[in-house]
CSV table of C-alpha atoms in Angstrom, one decimal:
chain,number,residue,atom,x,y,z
A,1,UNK,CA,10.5,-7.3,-20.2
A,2,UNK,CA,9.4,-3.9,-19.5
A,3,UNK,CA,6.4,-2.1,-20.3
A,4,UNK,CA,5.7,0.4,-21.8
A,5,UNK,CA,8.2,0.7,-24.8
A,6,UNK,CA,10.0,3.7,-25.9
A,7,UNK,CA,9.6,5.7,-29.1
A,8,UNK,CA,11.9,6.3,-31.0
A,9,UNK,CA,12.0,8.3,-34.8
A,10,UNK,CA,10.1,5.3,-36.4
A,11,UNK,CA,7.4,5.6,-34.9
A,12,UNK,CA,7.2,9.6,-35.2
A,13,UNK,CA,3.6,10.2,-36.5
A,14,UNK,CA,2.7,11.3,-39.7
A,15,UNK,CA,0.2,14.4,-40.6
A,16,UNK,CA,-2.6,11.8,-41.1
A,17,UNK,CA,-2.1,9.9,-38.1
A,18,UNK,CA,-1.9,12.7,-36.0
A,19,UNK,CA,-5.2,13.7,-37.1
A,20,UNK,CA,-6.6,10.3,-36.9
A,21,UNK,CA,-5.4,10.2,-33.3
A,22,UNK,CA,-6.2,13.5,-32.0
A,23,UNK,CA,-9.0,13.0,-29.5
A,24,UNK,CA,-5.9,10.9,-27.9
A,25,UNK,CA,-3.2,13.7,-28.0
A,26,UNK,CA,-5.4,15.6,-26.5
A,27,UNK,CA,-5.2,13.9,-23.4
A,28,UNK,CA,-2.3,14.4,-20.9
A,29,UNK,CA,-2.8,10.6,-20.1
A,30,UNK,CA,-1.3,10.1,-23.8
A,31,UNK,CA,-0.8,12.1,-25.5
A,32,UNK,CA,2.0,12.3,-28.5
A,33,UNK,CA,5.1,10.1,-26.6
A,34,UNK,CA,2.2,7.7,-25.6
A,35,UNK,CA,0.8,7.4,-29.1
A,36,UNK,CA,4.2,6.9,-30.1
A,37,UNK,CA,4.2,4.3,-27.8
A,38,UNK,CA,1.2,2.3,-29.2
A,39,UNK,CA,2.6,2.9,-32.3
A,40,UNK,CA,6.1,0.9,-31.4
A,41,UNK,CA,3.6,-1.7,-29.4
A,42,UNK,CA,2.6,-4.8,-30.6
A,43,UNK,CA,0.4,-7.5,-29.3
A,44,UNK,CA,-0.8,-11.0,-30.1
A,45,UNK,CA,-4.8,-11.6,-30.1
A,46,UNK,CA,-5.1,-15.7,-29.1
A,47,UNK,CA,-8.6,-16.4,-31.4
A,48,UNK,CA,-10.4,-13.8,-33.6
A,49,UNK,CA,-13.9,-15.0,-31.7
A,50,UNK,CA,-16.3,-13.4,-29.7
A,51,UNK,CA,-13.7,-11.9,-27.4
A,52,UNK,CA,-10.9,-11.2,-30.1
A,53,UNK,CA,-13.7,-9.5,-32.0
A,54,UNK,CA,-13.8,-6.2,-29.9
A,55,UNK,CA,-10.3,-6.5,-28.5
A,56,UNK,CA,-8.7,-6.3,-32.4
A,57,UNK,CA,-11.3,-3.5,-33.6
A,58,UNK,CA,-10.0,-1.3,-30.7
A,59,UNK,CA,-6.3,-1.8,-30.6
A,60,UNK,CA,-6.4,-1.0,-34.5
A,61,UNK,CA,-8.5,2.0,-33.8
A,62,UNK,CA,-6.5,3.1,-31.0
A,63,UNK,CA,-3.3,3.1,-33.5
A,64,UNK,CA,-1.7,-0.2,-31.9
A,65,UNK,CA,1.6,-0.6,-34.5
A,66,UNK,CA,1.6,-4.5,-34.7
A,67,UNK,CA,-1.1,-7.5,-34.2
A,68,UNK,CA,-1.0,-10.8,-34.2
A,69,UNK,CA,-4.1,-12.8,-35.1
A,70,UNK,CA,-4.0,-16.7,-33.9
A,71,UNK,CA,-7.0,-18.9,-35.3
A,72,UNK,CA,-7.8,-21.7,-37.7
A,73,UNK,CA,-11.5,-21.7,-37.9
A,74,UNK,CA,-13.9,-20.6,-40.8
A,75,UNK,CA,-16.4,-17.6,-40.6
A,76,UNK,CA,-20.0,-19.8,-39.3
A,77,UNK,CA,-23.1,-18.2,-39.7
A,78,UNK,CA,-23.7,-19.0,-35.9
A,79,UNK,CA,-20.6,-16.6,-35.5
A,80,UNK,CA,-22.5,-13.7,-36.6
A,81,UNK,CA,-24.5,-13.2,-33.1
A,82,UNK,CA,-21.6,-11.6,-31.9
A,83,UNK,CA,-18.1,-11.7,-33.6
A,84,UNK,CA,-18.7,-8.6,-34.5
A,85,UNK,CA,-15.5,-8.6,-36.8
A,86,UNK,CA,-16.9,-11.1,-39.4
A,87,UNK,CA,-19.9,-10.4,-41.4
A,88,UNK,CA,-22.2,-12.1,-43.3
A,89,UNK,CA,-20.5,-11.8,-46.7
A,90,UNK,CA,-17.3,-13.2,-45.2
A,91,UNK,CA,-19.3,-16.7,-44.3
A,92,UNK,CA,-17.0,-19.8,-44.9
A,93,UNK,CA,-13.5,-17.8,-45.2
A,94,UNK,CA,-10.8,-18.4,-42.7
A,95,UNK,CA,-11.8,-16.0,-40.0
A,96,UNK,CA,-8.0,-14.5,-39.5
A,97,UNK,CA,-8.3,-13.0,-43.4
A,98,UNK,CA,-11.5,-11.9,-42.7
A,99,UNK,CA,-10.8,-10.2,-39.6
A,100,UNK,CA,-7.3,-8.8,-41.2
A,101,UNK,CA,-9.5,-7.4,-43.6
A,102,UNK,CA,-11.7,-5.3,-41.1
A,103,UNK,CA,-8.8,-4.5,-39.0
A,104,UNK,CA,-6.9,-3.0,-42.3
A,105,UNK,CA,-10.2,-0.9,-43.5
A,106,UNK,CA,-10.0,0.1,-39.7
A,107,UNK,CA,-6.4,0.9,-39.7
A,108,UNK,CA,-4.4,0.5,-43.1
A,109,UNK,CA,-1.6,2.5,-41.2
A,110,UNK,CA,-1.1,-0.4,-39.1
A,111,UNK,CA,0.6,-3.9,-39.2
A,112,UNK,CA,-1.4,-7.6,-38.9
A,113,UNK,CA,0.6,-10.3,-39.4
A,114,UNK,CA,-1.8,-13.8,-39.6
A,115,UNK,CA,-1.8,-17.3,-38.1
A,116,UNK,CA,-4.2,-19.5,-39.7
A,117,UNK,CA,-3.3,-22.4,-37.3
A,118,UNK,CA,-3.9,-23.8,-34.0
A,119,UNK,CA,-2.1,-22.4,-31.2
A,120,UNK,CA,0.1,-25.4,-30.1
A,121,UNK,CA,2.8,-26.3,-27.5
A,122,UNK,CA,4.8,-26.7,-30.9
A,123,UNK,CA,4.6,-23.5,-32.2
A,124,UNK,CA,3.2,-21.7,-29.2
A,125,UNK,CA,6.7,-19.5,-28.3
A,126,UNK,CA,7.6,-19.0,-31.5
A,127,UNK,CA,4.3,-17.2,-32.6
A,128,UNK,CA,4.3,-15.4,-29.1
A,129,UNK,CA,8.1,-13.9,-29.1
A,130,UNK,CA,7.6,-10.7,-31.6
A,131,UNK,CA,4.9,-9.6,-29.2
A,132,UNK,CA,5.0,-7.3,-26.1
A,133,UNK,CA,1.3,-8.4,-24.6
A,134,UNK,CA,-0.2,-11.9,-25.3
A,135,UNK,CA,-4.3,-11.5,-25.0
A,136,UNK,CA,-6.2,-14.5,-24.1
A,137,UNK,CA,-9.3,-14.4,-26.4
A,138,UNK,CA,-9.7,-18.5,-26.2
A,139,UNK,CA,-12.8,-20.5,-25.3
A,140,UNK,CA,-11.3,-23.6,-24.0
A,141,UNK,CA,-9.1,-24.7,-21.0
A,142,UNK,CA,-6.1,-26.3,-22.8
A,143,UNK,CA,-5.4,-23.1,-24.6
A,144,UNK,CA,-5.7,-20.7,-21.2
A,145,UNK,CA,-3.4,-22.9,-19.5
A,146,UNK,CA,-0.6,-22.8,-22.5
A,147,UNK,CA,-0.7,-19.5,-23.2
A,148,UNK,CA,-0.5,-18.8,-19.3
A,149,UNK,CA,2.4,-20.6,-19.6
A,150,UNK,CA,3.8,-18.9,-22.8
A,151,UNK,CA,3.5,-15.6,-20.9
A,152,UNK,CA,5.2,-16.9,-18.1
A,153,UNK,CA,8.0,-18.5,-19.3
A,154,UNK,CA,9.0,-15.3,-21.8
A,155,UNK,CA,7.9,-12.9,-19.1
A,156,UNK,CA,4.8,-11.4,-21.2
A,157,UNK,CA,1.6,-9.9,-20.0
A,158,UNK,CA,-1.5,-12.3,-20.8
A,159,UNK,CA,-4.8,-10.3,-20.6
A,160,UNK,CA,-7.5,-12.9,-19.7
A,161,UNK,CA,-10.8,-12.6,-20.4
A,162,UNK,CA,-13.5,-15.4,-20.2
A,163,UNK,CA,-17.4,-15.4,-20.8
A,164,UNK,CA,-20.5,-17.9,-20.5
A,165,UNK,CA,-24.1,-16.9,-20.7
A,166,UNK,CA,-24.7,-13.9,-18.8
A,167,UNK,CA,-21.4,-13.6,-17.1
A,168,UNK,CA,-17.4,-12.7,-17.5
A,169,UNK,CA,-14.0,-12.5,-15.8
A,170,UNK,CA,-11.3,-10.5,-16.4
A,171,UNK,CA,-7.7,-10.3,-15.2
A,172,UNK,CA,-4.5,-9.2,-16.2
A,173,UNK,CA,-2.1,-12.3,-15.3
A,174,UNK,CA,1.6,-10.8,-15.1
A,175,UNK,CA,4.2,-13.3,-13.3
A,176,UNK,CA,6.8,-10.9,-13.0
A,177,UNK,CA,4.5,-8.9,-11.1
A,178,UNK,CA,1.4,-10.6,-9.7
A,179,UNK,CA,-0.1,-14.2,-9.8
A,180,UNK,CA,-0.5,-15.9,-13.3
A,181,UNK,CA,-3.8,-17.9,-14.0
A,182,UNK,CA,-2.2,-21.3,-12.8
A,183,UNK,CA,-1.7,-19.5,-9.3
A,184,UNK,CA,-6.1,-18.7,-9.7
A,185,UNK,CA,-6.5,-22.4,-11.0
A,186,UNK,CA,-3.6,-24.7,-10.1
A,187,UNK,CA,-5.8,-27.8,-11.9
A,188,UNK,CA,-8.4,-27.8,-14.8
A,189,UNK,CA,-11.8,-28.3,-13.6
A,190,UNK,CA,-12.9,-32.3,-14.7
A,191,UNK,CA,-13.7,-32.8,-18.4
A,192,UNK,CA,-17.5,-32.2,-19.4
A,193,UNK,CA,-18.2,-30.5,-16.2
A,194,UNK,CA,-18.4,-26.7,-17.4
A,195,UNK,CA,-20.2,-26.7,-20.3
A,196,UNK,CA,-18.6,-24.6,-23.7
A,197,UNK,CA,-20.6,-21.5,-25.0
A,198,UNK,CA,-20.9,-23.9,-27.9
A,199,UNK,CA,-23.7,-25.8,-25.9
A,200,UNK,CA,-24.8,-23.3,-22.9
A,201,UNK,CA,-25.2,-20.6,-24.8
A,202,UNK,CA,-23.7,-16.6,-24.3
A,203,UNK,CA,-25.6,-13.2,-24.2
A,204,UNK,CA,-24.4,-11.7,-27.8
A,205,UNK,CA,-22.9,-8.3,-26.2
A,206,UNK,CA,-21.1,-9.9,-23.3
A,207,UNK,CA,-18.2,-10.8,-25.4
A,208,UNK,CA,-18.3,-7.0,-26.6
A,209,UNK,CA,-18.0,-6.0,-22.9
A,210,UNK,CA,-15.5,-8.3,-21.4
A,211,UNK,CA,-13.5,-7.6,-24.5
A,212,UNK,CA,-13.5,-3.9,-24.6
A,213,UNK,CA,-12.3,-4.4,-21.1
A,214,UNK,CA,-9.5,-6.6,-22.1
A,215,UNK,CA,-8.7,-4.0,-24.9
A,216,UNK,CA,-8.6,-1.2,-22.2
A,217,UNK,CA,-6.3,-3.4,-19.9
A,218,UNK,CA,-4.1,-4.0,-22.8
A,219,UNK,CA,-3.4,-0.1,-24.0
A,220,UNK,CA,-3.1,0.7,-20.1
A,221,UNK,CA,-0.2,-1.7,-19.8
A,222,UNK,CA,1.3,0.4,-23.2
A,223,UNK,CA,0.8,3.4,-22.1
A,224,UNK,CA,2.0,2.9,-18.9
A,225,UNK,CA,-1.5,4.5,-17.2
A,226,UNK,CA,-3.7,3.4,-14.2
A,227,UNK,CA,-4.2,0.6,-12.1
A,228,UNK,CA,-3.9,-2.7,-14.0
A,229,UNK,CA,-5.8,-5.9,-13.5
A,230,UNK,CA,-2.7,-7.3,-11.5
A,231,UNK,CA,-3.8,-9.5,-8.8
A,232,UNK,CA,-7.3,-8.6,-9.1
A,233,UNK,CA,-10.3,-10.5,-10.8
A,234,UNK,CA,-13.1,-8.5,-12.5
A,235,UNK,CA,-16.4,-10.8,-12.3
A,236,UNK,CA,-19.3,-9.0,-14.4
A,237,UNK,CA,-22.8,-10.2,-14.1
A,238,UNK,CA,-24.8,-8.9,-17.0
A,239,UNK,CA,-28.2,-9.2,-15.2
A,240,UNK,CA,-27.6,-7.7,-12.3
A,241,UNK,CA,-25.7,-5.4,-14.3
A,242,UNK,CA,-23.3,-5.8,-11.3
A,243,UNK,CA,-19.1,-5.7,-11.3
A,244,UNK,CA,-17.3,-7.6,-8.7
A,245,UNK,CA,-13.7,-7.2,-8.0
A,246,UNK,CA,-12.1,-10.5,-6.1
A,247,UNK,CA,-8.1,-9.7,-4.8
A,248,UNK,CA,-5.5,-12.7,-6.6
A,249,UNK,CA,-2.4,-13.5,-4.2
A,250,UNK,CA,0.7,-15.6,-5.8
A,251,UNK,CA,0.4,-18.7,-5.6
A,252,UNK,CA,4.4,-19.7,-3.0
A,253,UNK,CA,3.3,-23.2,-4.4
A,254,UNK,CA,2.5,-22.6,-8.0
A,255,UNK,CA,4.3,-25.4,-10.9
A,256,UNK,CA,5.4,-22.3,-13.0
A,257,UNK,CA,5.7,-19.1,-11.3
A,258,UNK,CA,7.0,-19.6,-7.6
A,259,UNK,CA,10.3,-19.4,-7.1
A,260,UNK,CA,11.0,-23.4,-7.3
A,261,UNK,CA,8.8,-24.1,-10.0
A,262,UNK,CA,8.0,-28.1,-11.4
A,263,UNK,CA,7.2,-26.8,-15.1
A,264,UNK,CA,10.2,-25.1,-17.0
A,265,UNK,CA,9.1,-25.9,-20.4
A,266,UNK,CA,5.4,-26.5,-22.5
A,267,UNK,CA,3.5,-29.8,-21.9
A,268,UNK,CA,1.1,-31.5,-23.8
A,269,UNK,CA,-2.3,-29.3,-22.4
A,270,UNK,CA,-4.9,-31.4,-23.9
A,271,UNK,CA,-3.6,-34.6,-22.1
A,272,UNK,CA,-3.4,-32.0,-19.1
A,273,UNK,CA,-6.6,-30.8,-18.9
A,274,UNK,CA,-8.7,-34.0,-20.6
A,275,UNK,CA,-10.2,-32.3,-23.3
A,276,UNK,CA,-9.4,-31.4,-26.6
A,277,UNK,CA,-7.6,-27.6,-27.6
A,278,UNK,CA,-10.8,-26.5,-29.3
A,279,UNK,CA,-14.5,-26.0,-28.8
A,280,UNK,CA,-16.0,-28.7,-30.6
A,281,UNK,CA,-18.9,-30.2,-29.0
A,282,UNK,CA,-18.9,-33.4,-30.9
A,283,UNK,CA,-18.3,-36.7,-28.7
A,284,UNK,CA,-15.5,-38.6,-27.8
A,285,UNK,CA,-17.0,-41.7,-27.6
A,286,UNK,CA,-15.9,-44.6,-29.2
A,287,UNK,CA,-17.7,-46.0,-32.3
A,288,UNK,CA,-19.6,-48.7,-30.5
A,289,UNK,CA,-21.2,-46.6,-28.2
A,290,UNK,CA,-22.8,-44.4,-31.1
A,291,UNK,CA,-25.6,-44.2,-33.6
A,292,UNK,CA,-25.8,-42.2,-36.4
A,293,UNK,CA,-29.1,-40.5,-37.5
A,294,UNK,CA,-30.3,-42.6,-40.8
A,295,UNK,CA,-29.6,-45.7,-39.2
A,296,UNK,CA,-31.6,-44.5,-36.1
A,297,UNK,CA,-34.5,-43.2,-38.2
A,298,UNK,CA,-33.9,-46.8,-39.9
A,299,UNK,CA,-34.6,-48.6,-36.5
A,300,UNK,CA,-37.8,-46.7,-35.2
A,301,UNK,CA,-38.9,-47.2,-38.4
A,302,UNK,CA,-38.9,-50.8,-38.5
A,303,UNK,CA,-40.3,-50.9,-34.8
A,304,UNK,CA,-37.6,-51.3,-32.3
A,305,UNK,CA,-38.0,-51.0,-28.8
A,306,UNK,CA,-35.9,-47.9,-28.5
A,307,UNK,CA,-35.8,-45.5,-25.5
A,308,UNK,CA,-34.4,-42.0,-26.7
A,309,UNK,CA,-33.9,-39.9,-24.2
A,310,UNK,CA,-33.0,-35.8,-24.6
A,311,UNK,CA,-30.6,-34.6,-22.3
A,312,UNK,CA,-31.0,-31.0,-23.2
A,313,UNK,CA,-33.2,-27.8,-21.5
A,314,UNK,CA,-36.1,-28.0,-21.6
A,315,UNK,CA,-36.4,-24.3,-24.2
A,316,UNK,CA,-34.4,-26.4,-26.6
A,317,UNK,CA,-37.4,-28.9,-27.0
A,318,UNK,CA,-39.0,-24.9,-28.5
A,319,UNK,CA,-36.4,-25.4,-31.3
A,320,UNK,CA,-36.3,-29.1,-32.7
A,321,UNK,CA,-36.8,-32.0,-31.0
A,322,UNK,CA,-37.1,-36.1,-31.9
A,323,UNK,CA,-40.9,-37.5,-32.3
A,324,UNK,CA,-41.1,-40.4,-29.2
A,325,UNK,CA,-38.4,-39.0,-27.5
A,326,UNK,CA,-39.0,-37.8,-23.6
A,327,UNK,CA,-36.6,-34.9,-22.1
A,328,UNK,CA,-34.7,-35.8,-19.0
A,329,UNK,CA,-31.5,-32.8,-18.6
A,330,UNK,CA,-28.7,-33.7,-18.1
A,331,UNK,CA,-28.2,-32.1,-14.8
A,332,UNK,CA,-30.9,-33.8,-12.9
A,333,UNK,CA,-30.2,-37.6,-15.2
A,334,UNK,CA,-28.3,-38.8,-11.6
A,335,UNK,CA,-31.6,-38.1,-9.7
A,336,UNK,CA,-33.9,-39.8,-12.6
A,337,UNK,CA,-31.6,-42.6,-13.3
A,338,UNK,CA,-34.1,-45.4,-11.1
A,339,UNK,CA,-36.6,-44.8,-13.8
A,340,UNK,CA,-34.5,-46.3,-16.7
A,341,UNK,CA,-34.8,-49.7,-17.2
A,342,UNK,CA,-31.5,-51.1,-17.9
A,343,UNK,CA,-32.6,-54.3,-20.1
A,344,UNK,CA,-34.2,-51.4,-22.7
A,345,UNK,CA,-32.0,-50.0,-25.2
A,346,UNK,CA,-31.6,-46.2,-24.5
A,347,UNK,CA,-30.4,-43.5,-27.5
A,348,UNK,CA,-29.5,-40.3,-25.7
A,349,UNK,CA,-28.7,-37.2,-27.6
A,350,UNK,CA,-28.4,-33.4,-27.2
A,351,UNK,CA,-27.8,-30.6,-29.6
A,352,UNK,CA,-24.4,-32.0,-31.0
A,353,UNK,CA,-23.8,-34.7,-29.2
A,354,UNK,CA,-21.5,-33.4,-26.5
A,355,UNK,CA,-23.4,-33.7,-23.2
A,356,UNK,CA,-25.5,-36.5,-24.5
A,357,UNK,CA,-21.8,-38.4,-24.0
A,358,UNK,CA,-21.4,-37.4,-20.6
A,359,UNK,CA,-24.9,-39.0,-19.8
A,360,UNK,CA,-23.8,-41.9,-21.6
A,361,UNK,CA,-20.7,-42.2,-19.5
A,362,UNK,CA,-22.5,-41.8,-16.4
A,363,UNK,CA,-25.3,-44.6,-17.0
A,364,UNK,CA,-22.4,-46.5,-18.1
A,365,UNK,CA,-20.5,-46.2,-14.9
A,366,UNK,CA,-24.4,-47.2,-13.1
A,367,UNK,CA,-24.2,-50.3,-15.1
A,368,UNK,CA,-26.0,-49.4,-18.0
A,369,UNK,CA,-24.6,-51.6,-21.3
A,370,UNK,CA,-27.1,-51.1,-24.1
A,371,UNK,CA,-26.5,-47.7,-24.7
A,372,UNK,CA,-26.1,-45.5,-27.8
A,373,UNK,CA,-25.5,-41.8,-28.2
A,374,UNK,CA,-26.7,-39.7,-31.2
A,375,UNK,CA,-23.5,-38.9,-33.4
A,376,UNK,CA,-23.9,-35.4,-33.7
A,377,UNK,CA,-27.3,-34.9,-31.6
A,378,UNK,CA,-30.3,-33.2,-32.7
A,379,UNK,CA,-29.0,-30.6,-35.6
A,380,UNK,CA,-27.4,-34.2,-37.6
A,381,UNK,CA,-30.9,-36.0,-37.1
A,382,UNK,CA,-32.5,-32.5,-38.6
A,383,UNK,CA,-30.0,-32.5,-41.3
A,384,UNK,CA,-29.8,-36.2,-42.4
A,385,UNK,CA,-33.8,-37.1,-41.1
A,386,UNK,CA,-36.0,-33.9,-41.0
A,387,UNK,CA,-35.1,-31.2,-42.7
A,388,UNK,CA,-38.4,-29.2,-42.1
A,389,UNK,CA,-36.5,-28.5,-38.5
A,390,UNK,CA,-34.2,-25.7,-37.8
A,391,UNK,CA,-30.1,-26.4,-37.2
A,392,UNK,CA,-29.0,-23.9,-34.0
């Protein structure tokens, strides 16, 4: 595939749109055959989150003909901090009608088609092959590597972004013409060891920056204008207020992209990278290993010798926390793990349960038998025990 795509008379603009666009045909960068070009471009937004928020709002704006929206989630009000494409009357609808909706009182001139599924090896290339540009707006390690390998298996541009707390990377990952993200990170990192934005948190404007940026990669590539992200890595450090750009090589070795690659065809990414294709905190644990809230509140009630330990930050105890309980984070559980006792029965838990299962797993693997962890952490123990606490 080549980029960008040529206009032809169906995408002539109208009198409106020619208005509506006019700050861009004033530039000599774009101007009418490049408007014409967004017009005839059309590009699939992978998750309608915190990232696809911004990147949808602008390639509507900017008069991109076609989107795709992939996602199978429901507007949360925990959404609201910063998908800016939801609002607050749109809570509990699926979030790829709601954001159709703003895109189309952005843009009714435009075209969004709408998948209200998971994006799956299954129906991964099908959903991906009207499209000229994949954009990777995804929050979980499966999903990157799959649509990597979408893009490079059809020969499509994937714009990457990726955020936690105060930071973000960005890259434009283009086999035909640079590395892909499997040449960046040949193997996922081990399950539970980087923590989702789900349960370490994210700044609420750093998805709007690292996804006007992807936007702004994404009508370069259409238009045909400037330096892309190709073999380049943007890091961006909110903080510091600081951009860093790292050079990307190809990868003579890589599974999918070199020129004798081991992968010709999608894989099962889940089993891949350990983890499931979505960012759900909830453990994995298996039933004997957890405790639910009532029948928690049930035991230290009647008395029993339970240890419950919290294995969250310490500004989390500001929020809710478990009367009786003592905080020991997660990170530092290895260096306090000579203080447990492991005749006592321990209950760990976190917010939702998620890292409160990786501290289960290590004690576990120290010896530790009578263990339990908190189906559903903290926020199901407010909602089932103590309602007079908040759920974040």
């Amino acid at each position: 595939m080549t980029l960008p795509k040529d206009s032809n008379d169906t995408n002539r603009l109208s009198h409106p749109e020619i208005l509506r666009y006019s700050r861009h045909l004033l530039m000599p960068e774009v101007g009418l055959e490049g408007q014409q070009k967004l017009k005839a471009a059309s590009v699939l937004v992978i998750g309608t989150g915190g990232l696809g928020s911004p990147v949808a709002m602008y390639l509507a704006a900017a008069g991109v003909g076609r989107l795709g929206l992939v996602d199978y989630d429901v507007v949360d009000f925990t959404n609201l901090q910063r998908q800016i494409i939801h609002g607050t009357q749109r809570l509990g609808e699926r979030k790829v009608v709601s954001a159709r909706d703003r895109l189309m009182d952005i843009n009714p001139s435009i075209r969004v088609d709408i998948y209200d599924e998971p994006y799956t090896s299954e129906n991964a290339l099908t959903i991906a092959g009207p499209y000229d540009v994949i954009v990777d707006g995804t929050d979980n390690f499966p999903t990157r590597y799959l649509v990597n390998d979408v893009c490079v298996l059809t020969g499509k541009p994937n714009v990457y972004g990726s955020i936690f707390r105060f930071e973000g990377q960005l890259s434009v990952f283009w086999a035909a013409k640079g590395p892909c993200y499997r040449c960046l990170f040949p193997e996922p990192p081990p399950p539970g060891l980087v923590p989702s934005c789900a349960e370490g948190g994210v700044f609420g404007v750093l998805p709007g920056t690292i996804g006007t940026l992807q936007a702004t990669e994404t009508l370069k590539l259409i238009l045909g204008i400037g330096d892309p992200l190709i073999g380049k890595l943007l890091l961006f450090d909110a903080l510091g207020m600081n951009f860093e750009e790292v050079r990307l090589k190809k990868n003579p070795s890589c599974k999918i992209c070199s020129d004798h690659p081991e992968i010709s065809e999608l894989i099962d990414y889940e089993a891949f990278c350990g983890v499931p294709g979505h960012d759900r905190p909830e453990s994995r644990l298996a039933s004997e290993w957890e405790i639910d809230a009532r029948e928690l509140a049930g035991r230290l009630k009647d008395g029993d010798p339970i240890r419950l330990i919290d294995v969250r930050e310490p500004h989390e105890l500001q929020i809710s926390h478990i009367e009786g309980s003592e905080l020991i984070p997660l990170g530092s559980l290895a260096a306090h793990m000579h203080e447990l006792d492991s005749a006592e029965e321990i209950v760990l838990f976190c917010k939702s349960g998620g890292r409160s299962a990786q501290a289960l797993e290590l004690l576990a693997g120290a010896g530790f038998r009578k263990l339990k962890n908190l189906h559903g952490g903290i926020n199901s123990w407010v909602r089932e025990v103590d309602p007079s606490q908040p759920v974040y």
